[in-house]
Tab-separated table of C-alpha atoms in Angstrom:
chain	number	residue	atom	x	y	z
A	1	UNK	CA	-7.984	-14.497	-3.337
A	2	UNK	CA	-4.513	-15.773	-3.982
A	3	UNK	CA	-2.263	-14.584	-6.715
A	4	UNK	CA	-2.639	-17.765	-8.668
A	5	UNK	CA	-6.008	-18.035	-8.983
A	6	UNK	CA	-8.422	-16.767	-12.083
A	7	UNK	CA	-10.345	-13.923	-9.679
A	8	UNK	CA	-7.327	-12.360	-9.101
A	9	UNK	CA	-5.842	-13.094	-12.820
A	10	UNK	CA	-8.374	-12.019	-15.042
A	11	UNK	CA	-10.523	-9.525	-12.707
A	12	UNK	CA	-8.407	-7.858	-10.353
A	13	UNK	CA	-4.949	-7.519	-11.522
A	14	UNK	CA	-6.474	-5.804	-15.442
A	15	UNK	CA	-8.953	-3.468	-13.213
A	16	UNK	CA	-5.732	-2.589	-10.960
A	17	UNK	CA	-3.449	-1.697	-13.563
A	18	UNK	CA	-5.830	-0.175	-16.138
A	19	UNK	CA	-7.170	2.116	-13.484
A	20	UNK	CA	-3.283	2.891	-12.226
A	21	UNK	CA	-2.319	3.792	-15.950
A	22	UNK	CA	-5.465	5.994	-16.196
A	23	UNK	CA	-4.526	8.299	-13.006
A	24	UNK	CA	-2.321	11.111	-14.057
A	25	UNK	CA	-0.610	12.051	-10.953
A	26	UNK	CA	1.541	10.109	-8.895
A	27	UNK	CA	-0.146	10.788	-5.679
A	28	UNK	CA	-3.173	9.596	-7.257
A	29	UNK	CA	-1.776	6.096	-8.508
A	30	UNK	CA	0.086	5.563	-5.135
A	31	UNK	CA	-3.131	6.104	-3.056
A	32	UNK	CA	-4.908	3.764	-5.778
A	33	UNK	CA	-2.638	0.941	-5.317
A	34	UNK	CA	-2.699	0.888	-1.769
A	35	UNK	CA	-6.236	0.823	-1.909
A	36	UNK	CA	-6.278	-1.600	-4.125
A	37	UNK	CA	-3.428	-3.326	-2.077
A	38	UNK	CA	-5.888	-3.095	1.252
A	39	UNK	CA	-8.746	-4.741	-0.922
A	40	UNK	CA	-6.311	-7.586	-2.353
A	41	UNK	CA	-4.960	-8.397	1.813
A	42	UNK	CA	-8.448	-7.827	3.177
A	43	UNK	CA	-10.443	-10.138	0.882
A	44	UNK	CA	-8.228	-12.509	2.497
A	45	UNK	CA	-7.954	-12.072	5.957
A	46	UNK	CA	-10.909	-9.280	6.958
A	47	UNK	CA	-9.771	-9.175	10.528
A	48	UNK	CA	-6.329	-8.062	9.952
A	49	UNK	CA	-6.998	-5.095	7.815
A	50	UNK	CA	-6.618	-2.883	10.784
A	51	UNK	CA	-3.519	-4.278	11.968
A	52	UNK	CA	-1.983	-3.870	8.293
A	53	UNK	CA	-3.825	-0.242	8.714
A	54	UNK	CA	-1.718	0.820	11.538
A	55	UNK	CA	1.396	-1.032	10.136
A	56	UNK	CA	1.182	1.096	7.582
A	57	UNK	CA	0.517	4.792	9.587
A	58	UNK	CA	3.698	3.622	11.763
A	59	UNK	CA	5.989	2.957	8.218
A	60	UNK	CA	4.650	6.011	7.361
A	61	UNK	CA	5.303	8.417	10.281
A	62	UNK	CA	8.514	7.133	10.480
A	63	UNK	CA	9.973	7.258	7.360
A	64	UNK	CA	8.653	10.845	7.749
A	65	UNK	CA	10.871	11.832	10.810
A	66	UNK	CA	14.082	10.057	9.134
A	67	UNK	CA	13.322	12.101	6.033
A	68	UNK	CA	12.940	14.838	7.539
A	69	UNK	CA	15.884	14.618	10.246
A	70	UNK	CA	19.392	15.523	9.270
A	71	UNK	CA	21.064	14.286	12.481
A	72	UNK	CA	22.735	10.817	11.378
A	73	UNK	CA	22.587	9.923	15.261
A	74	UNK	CA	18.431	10.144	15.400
A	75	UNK	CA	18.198	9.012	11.859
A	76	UNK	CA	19.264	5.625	12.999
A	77	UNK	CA	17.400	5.610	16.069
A	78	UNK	CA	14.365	6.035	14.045
């Protein structure tokens, strides 16, 4: 599925943003889009999924210790 074509047009992009608009909580819409954002990448490239998977956990845990770090010195070395 690429972003130009009519799959991703007229089926995926309305589901995606009706459902996002229909979640209350912002928790809720973030973990829908990145669900919906694994589905888009994986549909084309299956075997990469995991790699994106543990591209994300790594962003993740590490924007976690610079948030939560108020040294400037390890901030940057995160």
């Amino acid at each position: 599925m690429v972003f130009s074509s009519s799959l991703f047009l007229f089926l995926f992009l309305p589901i995606t943003i009706v459902i996002y608009f229909l979640c209350i909580n912002i928790n809720v819409k973030n973990i829908w889009l990145l669900l919906a954002s694994l589905f888009f990448y994986s549909w084309g490239e299956p075997k990469y999924i995991f790699l994106m998977i543990a591209s994300i956990l790594v962003n993740y845990i590490v924007a976690r210790f610079i948030d939560n770090t108020n040294n400037t010195v390890k901030r940057k070395i995160y």
